[in-house]
XYZ file of C-alpha atoms in Angstrom:
338
model
C 11.840 -28.472 -10.304
C 14.106 -25.855 -8.768
C 12.618 -23.124 -7.296
C 14.114 -19.769 -6.307
C 12.271 -17.483 -3.891
C 12.548 -14.144 -2.430
C 15.369 -14.978 0.436
C 17.032 -17.623 -1.924
C 17.363 -14.628 -4.535
C 18.301 -12.002 -2.317
C 20.805 -14.610 -0.627
C 22.314 -15.248 -4.501
C 22.390 -11.781 -5.187
C 24.041 -10.955 -1.681
C 27.043 -13.525 -2.056
C 27.707 -13.258 -5.304
C 27.299 -9.470 -5.785
C 25.645 -6.887 -7.777
C 28.721 -5.948 -9.509
C 29.682 -9.538 -10.262
C 26.419 -10.453 -11.399
C 25.804 -7.322 -13.399
C 28.987 -7.764 -15.184
C 28.177 -11.697 -16.133
C 24.173 -10.971 -17.160
C 25.854 -8.051 -19.458
C 27.891 -10.580 -21.780
C 24.943 -13.096 -21.420
C 22.683 -10.400 -22.928
C 25.009 -9.854 -25.875
C 25.105 -13.352 -26.615
C 21.235 -13.724 -27.211
C 20.984 -10.172 -28.690
C 23.779 -11.805 -31.498
C 21.390 -14.844 -32.199
C 18.348 -12.786 -32.003
C 16.956 -14.969 -34.478
C 16.579 -18.043 -33.034
C 13.606 -16.451 -30.759
C 10.462 -16.360 -31.167
C 9.536 -12.755 -31.257
C 6.222 -11.170 -30.097
C 5.209 -7.893 -28.036
C 3.802 -8.703 -24.783
C 0.448 -10.085 -23.910
C -1.132 -6.772 -21.677
C -4.201 -6.065 -19.590
C -4.637 -2.842 -18.401
C -6.155 -0.965 -16.061
C -6.660 2.708 -14.846
C -4.355 2.308 -12.332
C -1.628 -0.214 -13.938
C -1.052 -3.396 -15.838
C -0.388 -6.802 -15.883
C 1.697 -8.446 -18.607
C 2.891 -12.124 -19.850
C 6.135 -11.823 -21.614
C 7.133 -15.519 -23.613
C 9.359 -16.264 -25.744
C 11.750 -19.615 -26.855
C 14.779 -20.358 -28.650
C 13.129 -23.680 -29.716
C 15.169 -25.489 -26.649
C 13.484 -23.500 -24.051
C 10.885 -21.297 -23.146
C 10.430 -18.278 -20.735
C 7.794 -16.430 -19.521
C 7.640 -13.542 -16.666
C 4.386 -12.566 -15.252
C 5.064 -8.901 -13.884
C 2.776 -5.961 -13.314
C 3.368 -2.196 -13.358
C 1.217 0.065 -11.005
C 3.019 3.510 -10.197
C 0.564 4.403 -7.858
C 1.577 1.207 -5.250
C 4.498 2.634 -3.583
C 1.878 5.245 -1.779
C -0.047 1.789 -0.908
C 2.715 0.210 0.854
C 3.338 -1.806 -2.170
C 6.008 -2.218 -4.710
C 5.669 -0.060 -8.236
C 6.466 -3.468 -10.399
C 6.879 -7.426 -9.345
C 7.576 -10.456 -11.038
C 8.206 -13.922 -11.427
C 9.350 -16.381 -13.857
C 9.648 -19.803 -15.210
C 11.989 -21.837 -17.922
C 10.339 -24.755 -19.477
C 11.621 -27.231 -21.567
C 10.189 -27.285 -25.606
C 10.444 -31.053 -26.284
C 8.164 -32.330 -23.594
C 6.829 -28.850 -22.438
C 7.617 -29.321 -18.308
C 8.462 -26.875 -16.641
C 12.257 -26.585 -15.074
C 12.515 -23.211 -12.953
C 10.366 -21.157 -11.050
C 12.186 -17.925 -9.620
C 11.310 -14.707 -8.178
C 11.525 -12.114 -10.455
C 11.395 -8.466 -9.074
C 15.095 -8.551 -8.084
C 15.584 -10.611 -11.043
C 14.133 -7.857 -13.228
C 15.718 -5.271 -11.599
C 19.391 -7.146 -12.369
C 18.220 -7.583 -15.695
C 17.036 -4.193 -16.796
C 20.255 -2.859 -15.455
C 22.454 -5.090 -17.661
C 20.446 -4.599 -20.792
C 21.353 -0.730 -20.401
C 24.787 -1.845 -19.495
C 25.055 -3.486 -22.711
C 23.664 -0.443 -25.179
C 25.864 1.412 -22.991
C 28.969 -0.370 -24.074
C 27.788 -0.316 -27.505
C 26.649 3.606 -27.903
C 28.103 5.546 -25.347
C 31.432 7.443 -26.093
C 34.331 5.461 -24.485
C 35.496 8.605 -22.152
C 32.111 8.673 -20.874
C 32.857 10.063 -16.685
C 29.527 11.970 -15.918
C 25.820 9.321 -15.651
C 23.386 11.081 -14.798
C 20.080 9.419 -13.630
C 16.244 11.075 -13.511
C 14.498 8.894 -11.028
C 16.125 7.037 -7.908
C 13.401 4.201 -7.890
C 13.999 0.505 -7.719
C 16.296 0.463 -10.485
C 18.674 2.985 -10.017
C 21.382 1.841 -7.911
C 21.433 -1.466 -10.221
C 21.727 1.143 -13.022
C 24.382 3.151 -11.938
C 26.529 -0.338 -11.212
C 25.687 -1.479 -14.643
C 26.740 1.698 -15.982
C 30.131 1.565 -14.350
C 30.552 -1.816 -15.493
C 31.521 -0.923 -18.924
C 32.265 2.896 -18.752
C 34.730 4.617 -16.381
C 32.190 6.817 -14.176
C 33.573 9.114 -12.237
C 30.389 11.234 -11.041
C 26.587 10.366 -10.481
C 23.546 12.999 -10.324
C 20.361 12.416 -9.426
C 16.924 14.063 -9.844
C 14.067 12.409 -8.266
C 10.532 14.418 -7.311
C 10.956 12.732 -4.304
C 14.222 13.872 -2.553
C 13.886 11.091 0.044
C 14.519 8.654 -2.896
C 17.303 10.730 -3.916
C 19.277 10.222 -0.580
C 18.373 6.877 -0.563
C 20.680 5.806 -3.781
C 23.067 8.205 -2.182
C 22.957 5.558 0.947
C 22.740 2.369 -0.631
C 25.733 3.296 -3.099
C 28.360 4.587 -0.447
C 29.294 0.924 0.458
C 30.586 0.765 -3.466
C 32.523 4.014 -2.759
C 30.395 6.174 -5.111
C 29.334 9.630 -4.121
C 26.072 10.936 -5.269
C 25.494 14.447 -6.200
C 21.669 15.542 -5.428
C 19.950 17.927 -7.957
C 17.228 20.490 -7.380
C 15.642 19.740 -10.707
C 16.087 17.388 -13.701
C 17.969 19.924 -16.175
C 20.489 20.676 -13.388
C 21.474 16.531 -12.463
C 22.037 16.256 -16.842
C 24.420 19.267 -16.871
C 27.383 18.214 -18.581
C 26.076 14.482 -18.748
C 27.948 11.870 -20.608
C 25.113 8.902 -20.319
C 21.442 9.660 -18.861
C 19.220 7.347 -17.912
C 15.470 8.210 -17.478
C 13.447 5.682 -15.236
C 10.457 7.674 -14.054
C 7.503 5.347 -13.142
C 4.429 8.157 -13.779
C 1.779 6.814 -15.979
C 1.257 9.809 -18.407
C 2.668 11.404 -21.399
C 5.531 13.637 -19.325
C 8.234 15.135 -20.657
C 11.100 15.228 -17.821
C 13.619 16.309 -20.100
C 13.460 18.651 -23.067
C 15.029 19.269 -26.218
C 17.439 22.068 -24.308
C 18.734 19.905 -21.933
C 20.819 17.753 -23.931
C 24.170 18.661 -25.297
C 26.139 17.208 -27.982
C 27.969 13.592 -27.359
C 25.341 12.131 -24.882
C 24.008 8.778 -24.854
C 20.710 8.392 -23.145
C 18.975 5.233 -22.092
C 15.268 5.919 -21.935
C 13.567 3.257 -20.193
C 11.232 4.497 -18.148
C 8.191 4.270 -20.917
C 7.156 1.018 -20.868
C 3.120 0.976 -21.615
C 0.658 2.598 -24.015
C 0.911 7.024 -22.696
C 3.743 6.327 -20.483
C 6.666 8.536 -21.992
C 9.702 10.817 -20.667
C 11.024 12.947 -22.968
C 10.102 15.886 -25.458
C 9.366 14.303 -28.542
C 12.349 16.914 -30.198
C 15.111 14.710 -28.492
C 14.539 11.634 -30.899
C 15.619 13.955 -33.744
C 18.522 14.805 -32.326
C 20.255 10.963 -33.652
C 19.609 7.864 -34.031
C 16.798 5.634 -31.925
C 18.153 2.378 -31.096
C 14.886 -0.570 -30.037
C 14.374 -4.152 -28.426
C 11.924 -5.149 -30.569
C 10.318 -2.473 -32.658
C 6.934 -3.383 -32.818
C 6.584 -3.479 -29.126
C 8.453 0.367 -28.777
C 5.665 1.402 -31.566
C 2.960 0.608 -29.407
C 4.764 1.256 -25.720
C 7.890 3.719 -25.965
C 9.003 6.890 -27.150
C 8.332 6.612 -30.233
C 4.829 6.393 -29.762
C 5.342 9.871 -30.431
C 5.815 9.479 -33.633
C 4.278 8.467 -37.071
C 4.619 4.154 -37.615
C 7.679 5.065 -40.505
C 9.424 7.132 -38.019
C 13.001 5.444 -38.690
C 14.593 2.843 -35.611
C 17.606 0.575 -35.027
C 16.891 -2.572 -33.081
C 20.099 -3.622 -31.237
C 20.806 -7.050 -32.535
C 21.604 -5.581 -35.966
C 24.052 -3.394 -34.261
C 25.628 -6.274 -32.635
C 25.354 -8.092 -36.256
C 27.452 -5.487 -37.706
C 24.418 -4.958 -39.836
C 24.098 -0.991 -39.184
C 25.828 1.241 -37.211
C 25.766 2.456 -34.148
C 27.537 5.625 -32.898
C 29.414 7.280 -35.869
C 31.384 9.983 -34.202
C 32.307 11.347 -30.732
C 29.225 14.585 -31.306
C 26.272 12.617 -32.040
C 23.488 12.279 -29.397
C 22.032 8.469 -29.292
C 18.947 7.153 -27.843
C 18.021 3.598 -26.598
C 14.089 3.953 -26.062
C 13.767 0.797 -24.083
C 10.733 -1.089 -22.813
C 12.150 -4.271 -21.857
C 11.238 -7.461 -23.876
C 10.741 -11.148 -23.421
C 14.322 -12.062 -24.827
C 16.137 -10.470 -21.788
C 13.591 -12.382 -19.196
C 14.874 -14.959 -20.985
C 18.217 -14.496 -20.618
C 18.095 -13.184 -16.742
C 16.347 -16.870 -15.845
C 19.290 -18.653 -18.045
C 21.814 -17.010 -16.274
C 20.227 -17.169 -13.074
C 20.250 -21.200 -13.791
C 23.720 -21.574 -15.111
C 24.970 -20.104 -11.740
C 22.839 -22.869 -9.544
C 23.866 -25.556 -11.743
C 27.363 -24.106 -10.483
C 29.556 -25.871 -6.886
C 27.683 -24.613 -4.493
C 24.563 -23.296 -6.493
C 22.334 -25.674 -4.504
C 22.295 -22.935 -1.799
C 20.116 -20.467 -3.522
C 17.324 -22.742 -4.803
C 14.840 -25.694 -3.457
C 13.369 -28.216 -5.080
C 9.563 -28.484 -5.338
C 7.082 -30.866 -6.987
C 4.882 -28.758 -8.749
C 3.550 -30.638 -12.283
C 1.640 -34.398 -11.138
C 3.690 -37.089 -12.240
C 1.583 -40.964 -12.047
C 3.462 -43.964 -12.326
C 1.006 -44.653 -15.670
C 1.193 -41.300 -17.293
C -2.484 -42.194 -18.669
C -3.955 -42.655 -14.815
C -4.093 -39.135 -13.298
C -6.784 -39.924 -11.406
C -4.562 -43.264 -9.717
C -3.345 -40.597 -7.815
C -5.816 -40.109 -5.738
C -6.951 -43.781 -4.851
């Protein structure tokens, strides 16, 4: 089977370019959301502790099975660890054999940003030029590039409780000719913004933005709230316009709408892409994407990676490993020891 470790993943992303990869993955993501009914849909399996969560995220389209192992530990950076790490697997449904094992800490950042880019293209005003970020952690650069892939972003403003994180964002994006304005507060960062992305890490019911911070016409990608007891928004923001989700049963447990009653109305993204439900209906409307991350997005990311590996020159980005025992006689596993 193919194995993409961290050095191979970095080489693939560096040589192809994050902007090119994001543009391609946004297209792949939209295609998979348009065939939503072909996937097995279930909430992720989560194991919570006092300091974080470890999750398994499985799905299948009947031909290919995928899962991701991922953690979320907000206190990790203070101890020298990443907040989120992950790896993923693709397997053939017809025999259950895995065919791809891949690093997914970097790939998850790419697929999360690609999902935000897909949603921005679907819901944000066409003339959106000012992007505001609340949170400048590991996701932030990818989020900027994904939004710029689908809208004519000319201005980026950011606020993070850690000023060094905002400086890091500015340095990393300088190579892409993107000027980052560092704000002194969340309210200052979002003033006049057309698109707002919230991507904070604290595992608590926070309110990084209030209803008074949101002006008419804004599209908001709220992607930091992704487990029970972890939110980012004043619940009143959700009442300012339609709320869009990936897989609603999971979002009601983990997303911003966990603060709302079980019958609170939302629209799933696939419904808009299929033309079954409207997206943005006016330039003045506020739209909110309550994003928690879903297994279909990991499926898309892994299959997109695999397709790239199959192209000419793709062998530079993986190695072959023996992960599955294959005795010459399928009934004689013990014989491999002789």
